[in-house]
mmCIF file with all atom_site columns, C-alpha atoms in Angstrom:
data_model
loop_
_atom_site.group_PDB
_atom_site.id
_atom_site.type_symbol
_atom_site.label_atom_id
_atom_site.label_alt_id
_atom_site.label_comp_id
_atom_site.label_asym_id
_atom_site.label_entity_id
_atom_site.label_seq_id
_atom_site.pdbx_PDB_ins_code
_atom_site.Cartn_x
_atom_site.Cartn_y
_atom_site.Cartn_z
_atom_site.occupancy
_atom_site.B_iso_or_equiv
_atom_site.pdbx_formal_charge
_atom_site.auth_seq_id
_atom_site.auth_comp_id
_atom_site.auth_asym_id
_atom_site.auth_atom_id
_atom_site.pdbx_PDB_model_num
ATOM 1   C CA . UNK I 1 1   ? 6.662  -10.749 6.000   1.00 0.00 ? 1   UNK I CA 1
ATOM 2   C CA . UNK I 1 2   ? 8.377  -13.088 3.197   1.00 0.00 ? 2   UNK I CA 1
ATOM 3   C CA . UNK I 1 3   ? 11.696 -12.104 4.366   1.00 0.00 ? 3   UNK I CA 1
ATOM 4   C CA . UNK I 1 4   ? 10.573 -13.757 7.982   1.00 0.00 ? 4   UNK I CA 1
ATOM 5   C CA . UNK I 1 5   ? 8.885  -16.694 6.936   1.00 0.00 ? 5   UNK I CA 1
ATOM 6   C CA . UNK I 1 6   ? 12.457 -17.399 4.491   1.00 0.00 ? 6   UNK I CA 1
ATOM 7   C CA . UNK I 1 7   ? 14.317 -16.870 8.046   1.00 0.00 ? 7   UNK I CA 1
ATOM 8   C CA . UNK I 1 8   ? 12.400 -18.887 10.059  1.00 0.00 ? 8   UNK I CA 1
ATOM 9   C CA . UNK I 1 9   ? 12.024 -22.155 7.577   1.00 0.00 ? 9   UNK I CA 1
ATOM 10  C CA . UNK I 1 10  ? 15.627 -21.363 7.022   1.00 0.00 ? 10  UNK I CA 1
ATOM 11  C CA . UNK I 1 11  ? 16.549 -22.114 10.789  1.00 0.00 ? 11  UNK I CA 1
ATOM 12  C CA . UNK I 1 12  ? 13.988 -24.718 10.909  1.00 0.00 ? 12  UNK I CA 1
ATOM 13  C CA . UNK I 1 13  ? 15.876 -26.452 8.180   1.00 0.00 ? 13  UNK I CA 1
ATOM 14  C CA . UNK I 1 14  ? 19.412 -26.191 9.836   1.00 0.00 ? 14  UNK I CA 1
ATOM 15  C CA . UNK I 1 15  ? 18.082 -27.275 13.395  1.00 0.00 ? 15  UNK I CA 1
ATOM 16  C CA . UNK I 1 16  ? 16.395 -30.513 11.577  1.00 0.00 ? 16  UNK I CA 1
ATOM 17  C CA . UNK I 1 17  ? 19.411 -31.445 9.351   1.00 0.00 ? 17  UNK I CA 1
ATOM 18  C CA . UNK I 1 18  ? 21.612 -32.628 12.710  1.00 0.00 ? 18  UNK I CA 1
ATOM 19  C CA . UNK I 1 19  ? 25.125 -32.287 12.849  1.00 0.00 ? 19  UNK I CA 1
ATOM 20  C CA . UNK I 1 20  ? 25.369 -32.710 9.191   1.00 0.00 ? 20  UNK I CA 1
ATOM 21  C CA . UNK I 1 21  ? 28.281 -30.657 7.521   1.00 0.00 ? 21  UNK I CA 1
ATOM 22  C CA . UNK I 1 22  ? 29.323 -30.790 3.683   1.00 0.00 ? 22  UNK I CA 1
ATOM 23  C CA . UNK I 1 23  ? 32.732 -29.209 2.368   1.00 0.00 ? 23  UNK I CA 1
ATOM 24  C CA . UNK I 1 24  ? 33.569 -28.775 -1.230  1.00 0.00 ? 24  UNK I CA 1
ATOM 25  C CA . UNK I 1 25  ? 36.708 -26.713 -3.159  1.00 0.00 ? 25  UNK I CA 1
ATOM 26  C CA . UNK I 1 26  ? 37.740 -26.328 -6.188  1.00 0.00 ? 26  UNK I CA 1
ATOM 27  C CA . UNK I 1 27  ? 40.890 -24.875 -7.608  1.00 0.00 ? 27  UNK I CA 1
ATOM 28  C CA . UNK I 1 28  ? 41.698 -24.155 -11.196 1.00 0.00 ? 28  UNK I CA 1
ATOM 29  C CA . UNK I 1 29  ? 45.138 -23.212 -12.479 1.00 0.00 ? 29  UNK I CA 1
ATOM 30  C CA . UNK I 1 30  ? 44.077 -21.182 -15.652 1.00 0.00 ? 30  UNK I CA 1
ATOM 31  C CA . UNK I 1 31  ? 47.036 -20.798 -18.163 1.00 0.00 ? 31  UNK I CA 1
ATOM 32  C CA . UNK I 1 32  ? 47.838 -18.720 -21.071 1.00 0.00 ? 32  UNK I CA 1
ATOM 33  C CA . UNK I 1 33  ? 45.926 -19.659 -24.359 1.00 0.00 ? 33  UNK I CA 1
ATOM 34  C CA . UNK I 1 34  ? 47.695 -21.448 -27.089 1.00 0.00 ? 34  UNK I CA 1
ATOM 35  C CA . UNK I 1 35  ? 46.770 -21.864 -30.402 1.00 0.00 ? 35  UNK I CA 1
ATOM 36  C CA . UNK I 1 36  ? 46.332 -24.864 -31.984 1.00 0.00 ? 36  UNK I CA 1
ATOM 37  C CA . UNK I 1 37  ? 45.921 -24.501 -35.842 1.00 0.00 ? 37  UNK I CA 1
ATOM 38  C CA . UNK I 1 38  ? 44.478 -27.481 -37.946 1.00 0.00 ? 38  UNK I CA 1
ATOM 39  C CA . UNK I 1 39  ? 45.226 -26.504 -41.667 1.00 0.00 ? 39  UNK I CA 1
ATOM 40  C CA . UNK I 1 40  ? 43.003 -24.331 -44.042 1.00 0.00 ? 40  UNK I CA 1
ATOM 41  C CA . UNK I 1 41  ? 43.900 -21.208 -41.620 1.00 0.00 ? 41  UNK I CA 1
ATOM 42  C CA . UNK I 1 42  ? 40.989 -22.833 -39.438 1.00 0.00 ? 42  UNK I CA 1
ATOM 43  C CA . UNK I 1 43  ? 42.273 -22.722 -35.590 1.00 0.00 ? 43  UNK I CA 1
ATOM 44  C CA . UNK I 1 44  ? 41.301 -23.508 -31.869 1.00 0.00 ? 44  UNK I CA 1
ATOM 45  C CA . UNK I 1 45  ? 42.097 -22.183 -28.677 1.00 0.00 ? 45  UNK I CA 1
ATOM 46  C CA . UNK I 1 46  ? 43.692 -24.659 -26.342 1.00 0.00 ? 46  UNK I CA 1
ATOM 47  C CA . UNK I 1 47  ? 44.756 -24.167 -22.358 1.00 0.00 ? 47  UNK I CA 1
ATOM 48  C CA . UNK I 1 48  ? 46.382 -26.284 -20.590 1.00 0.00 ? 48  UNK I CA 1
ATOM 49  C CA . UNK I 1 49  ? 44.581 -28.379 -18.631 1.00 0.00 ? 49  UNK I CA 1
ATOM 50  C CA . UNK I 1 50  ? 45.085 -28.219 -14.703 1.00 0.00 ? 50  UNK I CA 1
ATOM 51  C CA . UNK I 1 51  ? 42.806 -28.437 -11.972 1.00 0.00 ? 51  UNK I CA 1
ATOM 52  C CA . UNK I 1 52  ? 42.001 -29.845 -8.392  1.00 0.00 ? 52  UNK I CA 1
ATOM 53  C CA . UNK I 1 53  ? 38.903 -30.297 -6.438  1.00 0.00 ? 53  UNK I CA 1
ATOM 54  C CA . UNK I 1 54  ? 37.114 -31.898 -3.729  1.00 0.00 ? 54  UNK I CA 1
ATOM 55  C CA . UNK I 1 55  ? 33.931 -32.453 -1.632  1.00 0.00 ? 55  UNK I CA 1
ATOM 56  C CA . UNK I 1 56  ? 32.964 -34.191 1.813   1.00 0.00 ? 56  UNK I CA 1
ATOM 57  C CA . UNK I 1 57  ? 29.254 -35.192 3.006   1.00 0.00 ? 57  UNK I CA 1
ATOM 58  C CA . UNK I 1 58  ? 28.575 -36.402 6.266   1.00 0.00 ? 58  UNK I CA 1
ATOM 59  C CA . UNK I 1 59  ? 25.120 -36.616 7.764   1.00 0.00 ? 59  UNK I CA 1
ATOM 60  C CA . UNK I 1 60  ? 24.531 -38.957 10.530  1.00 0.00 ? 60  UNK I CA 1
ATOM 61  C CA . UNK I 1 61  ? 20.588 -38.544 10.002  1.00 0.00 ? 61  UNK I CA 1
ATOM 62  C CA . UNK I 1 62  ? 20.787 -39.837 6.857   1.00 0.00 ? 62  UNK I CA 1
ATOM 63  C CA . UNK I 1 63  ? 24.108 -42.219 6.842   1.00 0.00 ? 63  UNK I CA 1
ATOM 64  C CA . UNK I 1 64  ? 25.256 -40.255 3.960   1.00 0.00 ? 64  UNK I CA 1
ATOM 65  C CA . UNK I 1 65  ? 29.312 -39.987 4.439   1.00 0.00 ? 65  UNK I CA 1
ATOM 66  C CA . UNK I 1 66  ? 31.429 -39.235 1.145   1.00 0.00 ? 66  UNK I CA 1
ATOM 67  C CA . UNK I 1 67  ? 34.015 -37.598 0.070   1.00 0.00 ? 67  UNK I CA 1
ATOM 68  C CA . UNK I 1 68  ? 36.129 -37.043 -3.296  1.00 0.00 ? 68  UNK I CA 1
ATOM 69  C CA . UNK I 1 69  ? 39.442 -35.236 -4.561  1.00 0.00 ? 69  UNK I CA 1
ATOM 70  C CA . UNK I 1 70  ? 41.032 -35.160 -7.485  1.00 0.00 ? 70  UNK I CA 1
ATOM 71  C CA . UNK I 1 71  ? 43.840 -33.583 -9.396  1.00 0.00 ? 71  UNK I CA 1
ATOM 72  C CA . UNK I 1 72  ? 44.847 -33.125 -12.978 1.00 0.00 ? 72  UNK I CA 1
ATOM 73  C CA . UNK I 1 73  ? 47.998 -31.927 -14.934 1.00 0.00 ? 73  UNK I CA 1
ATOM 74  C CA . UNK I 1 74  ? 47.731 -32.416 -18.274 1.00 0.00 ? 74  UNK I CA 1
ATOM 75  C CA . UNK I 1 75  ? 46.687 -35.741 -19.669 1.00 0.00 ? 75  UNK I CA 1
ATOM 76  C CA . UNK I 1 76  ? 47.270 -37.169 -15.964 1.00 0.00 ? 76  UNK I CA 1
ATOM 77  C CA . UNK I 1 77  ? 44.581 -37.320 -13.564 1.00 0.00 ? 77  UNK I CA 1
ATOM 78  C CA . UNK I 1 78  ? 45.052 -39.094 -10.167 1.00 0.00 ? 78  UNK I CA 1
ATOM 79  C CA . UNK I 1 79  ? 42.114 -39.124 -7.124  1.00 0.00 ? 79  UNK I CA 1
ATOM 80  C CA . UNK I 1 80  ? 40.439 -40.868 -4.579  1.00 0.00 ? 80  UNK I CA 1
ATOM 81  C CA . UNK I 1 81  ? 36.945 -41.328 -2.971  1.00 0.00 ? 81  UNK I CA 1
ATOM 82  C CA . UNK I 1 82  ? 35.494 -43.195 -0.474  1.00 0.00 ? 82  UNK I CA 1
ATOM 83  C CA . UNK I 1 83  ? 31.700 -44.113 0.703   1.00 0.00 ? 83  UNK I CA 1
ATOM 84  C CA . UNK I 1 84  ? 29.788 -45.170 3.311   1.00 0.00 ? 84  UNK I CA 1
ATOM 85  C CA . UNK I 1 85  ? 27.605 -47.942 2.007   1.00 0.00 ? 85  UNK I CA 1
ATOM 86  C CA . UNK I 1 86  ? 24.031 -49.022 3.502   1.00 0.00 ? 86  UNK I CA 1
ATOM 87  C CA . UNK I 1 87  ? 25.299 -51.963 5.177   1.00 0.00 ? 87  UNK I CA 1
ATOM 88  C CA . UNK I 1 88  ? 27.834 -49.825 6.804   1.00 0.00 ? 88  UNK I CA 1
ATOM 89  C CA . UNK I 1 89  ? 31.230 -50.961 5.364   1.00 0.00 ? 89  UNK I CA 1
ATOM 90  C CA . UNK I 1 90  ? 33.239 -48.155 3.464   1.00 0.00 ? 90  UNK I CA 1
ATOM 91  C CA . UNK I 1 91  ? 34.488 -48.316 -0.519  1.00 0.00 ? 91  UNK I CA 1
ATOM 92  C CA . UNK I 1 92  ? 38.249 -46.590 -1.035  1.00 0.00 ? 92  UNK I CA 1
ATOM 93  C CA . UNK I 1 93  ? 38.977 -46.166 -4.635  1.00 0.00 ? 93  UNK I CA 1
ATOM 94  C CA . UNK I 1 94  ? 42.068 -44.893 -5.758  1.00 0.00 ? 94  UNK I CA 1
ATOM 95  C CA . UNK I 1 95  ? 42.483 -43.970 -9.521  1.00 0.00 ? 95  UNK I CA 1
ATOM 96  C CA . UNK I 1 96  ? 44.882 -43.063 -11.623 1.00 0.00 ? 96  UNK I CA 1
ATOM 97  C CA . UNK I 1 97  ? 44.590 -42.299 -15.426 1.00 0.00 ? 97  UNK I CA 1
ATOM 98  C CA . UNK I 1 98  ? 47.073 -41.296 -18.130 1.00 0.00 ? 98  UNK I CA 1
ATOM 99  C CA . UNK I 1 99  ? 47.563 -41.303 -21.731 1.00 0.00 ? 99  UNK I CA 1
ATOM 100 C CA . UNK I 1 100 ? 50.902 -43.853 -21.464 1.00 0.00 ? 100 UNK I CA 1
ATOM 101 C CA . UNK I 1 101 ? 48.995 -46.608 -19.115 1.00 0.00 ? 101 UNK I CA 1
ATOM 102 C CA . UNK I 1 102 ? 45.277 -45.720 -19.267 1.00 0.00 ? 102 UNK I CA 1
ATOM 103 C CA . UNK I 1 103 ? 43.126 -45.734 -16.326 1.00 0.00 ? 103 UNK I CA 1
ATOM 104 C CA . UNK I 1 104 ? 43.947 -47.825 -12.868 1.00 0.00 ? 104 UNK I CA 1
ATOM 105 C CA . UNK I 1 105 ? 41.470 -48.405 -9.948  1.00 0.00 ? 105 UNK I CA 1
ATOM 106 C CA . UNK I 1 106 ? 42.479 -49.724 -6.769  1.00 0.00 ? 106 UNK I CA 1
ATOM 107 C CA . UNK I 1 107 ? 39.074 -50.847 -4.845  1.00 0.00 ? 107 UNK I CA 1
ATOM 108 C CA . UNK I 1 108 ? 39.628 -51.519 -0.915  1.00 0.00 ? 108 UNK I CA 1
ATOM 109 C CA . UNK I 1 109 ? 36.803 -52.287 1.671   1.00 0.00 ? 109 UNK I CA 1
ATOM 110 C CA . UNK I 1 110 ? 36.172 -51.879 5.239   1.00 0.00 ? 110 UNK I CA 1
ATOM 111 C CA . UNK I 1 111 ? 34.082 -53.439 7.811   1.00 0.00 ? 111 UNK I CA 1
ATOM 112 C CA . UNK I 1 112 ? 32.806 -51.536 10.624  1.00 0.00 ? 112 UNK I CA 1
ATOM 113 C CA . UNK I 1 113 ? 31.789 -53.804 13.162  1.00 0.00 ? 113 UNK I CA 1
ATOM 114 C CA . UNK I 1 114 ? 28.946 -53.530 15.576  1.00 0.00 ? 114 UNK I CA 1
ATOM 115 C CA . UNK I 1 115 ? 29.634 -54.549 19.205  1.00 0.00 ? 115 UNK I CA 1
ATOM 116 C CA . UNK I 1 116 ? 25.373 -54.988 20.450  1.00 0.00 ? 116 UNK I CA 1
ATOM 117 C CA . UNK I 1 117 ? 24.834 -53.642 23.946  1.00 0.00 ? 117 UNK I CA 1
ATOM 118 C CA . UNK I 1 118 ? 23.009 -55.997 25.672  1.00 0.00 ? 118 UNK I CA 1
ATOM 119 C CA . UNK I 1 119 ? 20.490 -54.481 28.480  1.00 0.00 ? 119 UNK I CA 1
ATOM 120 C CA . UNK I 1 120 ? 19.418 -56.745 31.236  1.00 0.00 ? 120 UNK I CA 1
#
């Protein structure tokens, strides 16, 4: 009886949430372990760092519409997102971020407009 109720709020769930879809991935590049030894015979274990990942949200029920990626090699790490805010206009940030030149945003903004329809 449990395993039917689970089903049913289950569906009920996915029928109320709309059109709705979210998306996320994640891919790690796992390398051989190096040793990094800091004097005294004490030592640490150090990979090198390499990933990418990302994620999307978009439900129209809510207005919630975002989405992220972003990539490392190393000390560099380089990305984007972008949001739907409340008012409706959209955020774009592009970032970068390195040990040579730090971290750089580049913030861009969108208007949607609304044509009104007009019944008479």
């Amino acid at each position: 009886m449990f395993f039917k109720v689970v089903c049913v709020l289950s569906v009920a769930v996915a029928v109320a949430s709309g059109y709705g879809h979210s998306s996320q991935y994640i891919h790690r590049h796992d390398g051989h372990h190096q040793p990094v030894y800091h004097g005294h015979g004490y030592h640490d274990y150090y990979t090198y760092p390499k990933y990418e990942f990302g994620y999307e949200v978009s439900d129209p029920h809510t207005g919630d519409h975002k989405s992220q990626h972003e990539h490392r090699d190393g000390d560099a790490v380089s990305g984007h997102y972008s949001l739907q805010q409340p008012d409706g206009s959209g955020r774009h940030v592009h970032y970068h971020a390195d040990d040579h030149t730090g971290f750089h945003a580049t913030v861009k903004h969108s208007t949607h407009h609304i044509v009104p329809h007009y019944h008479y």
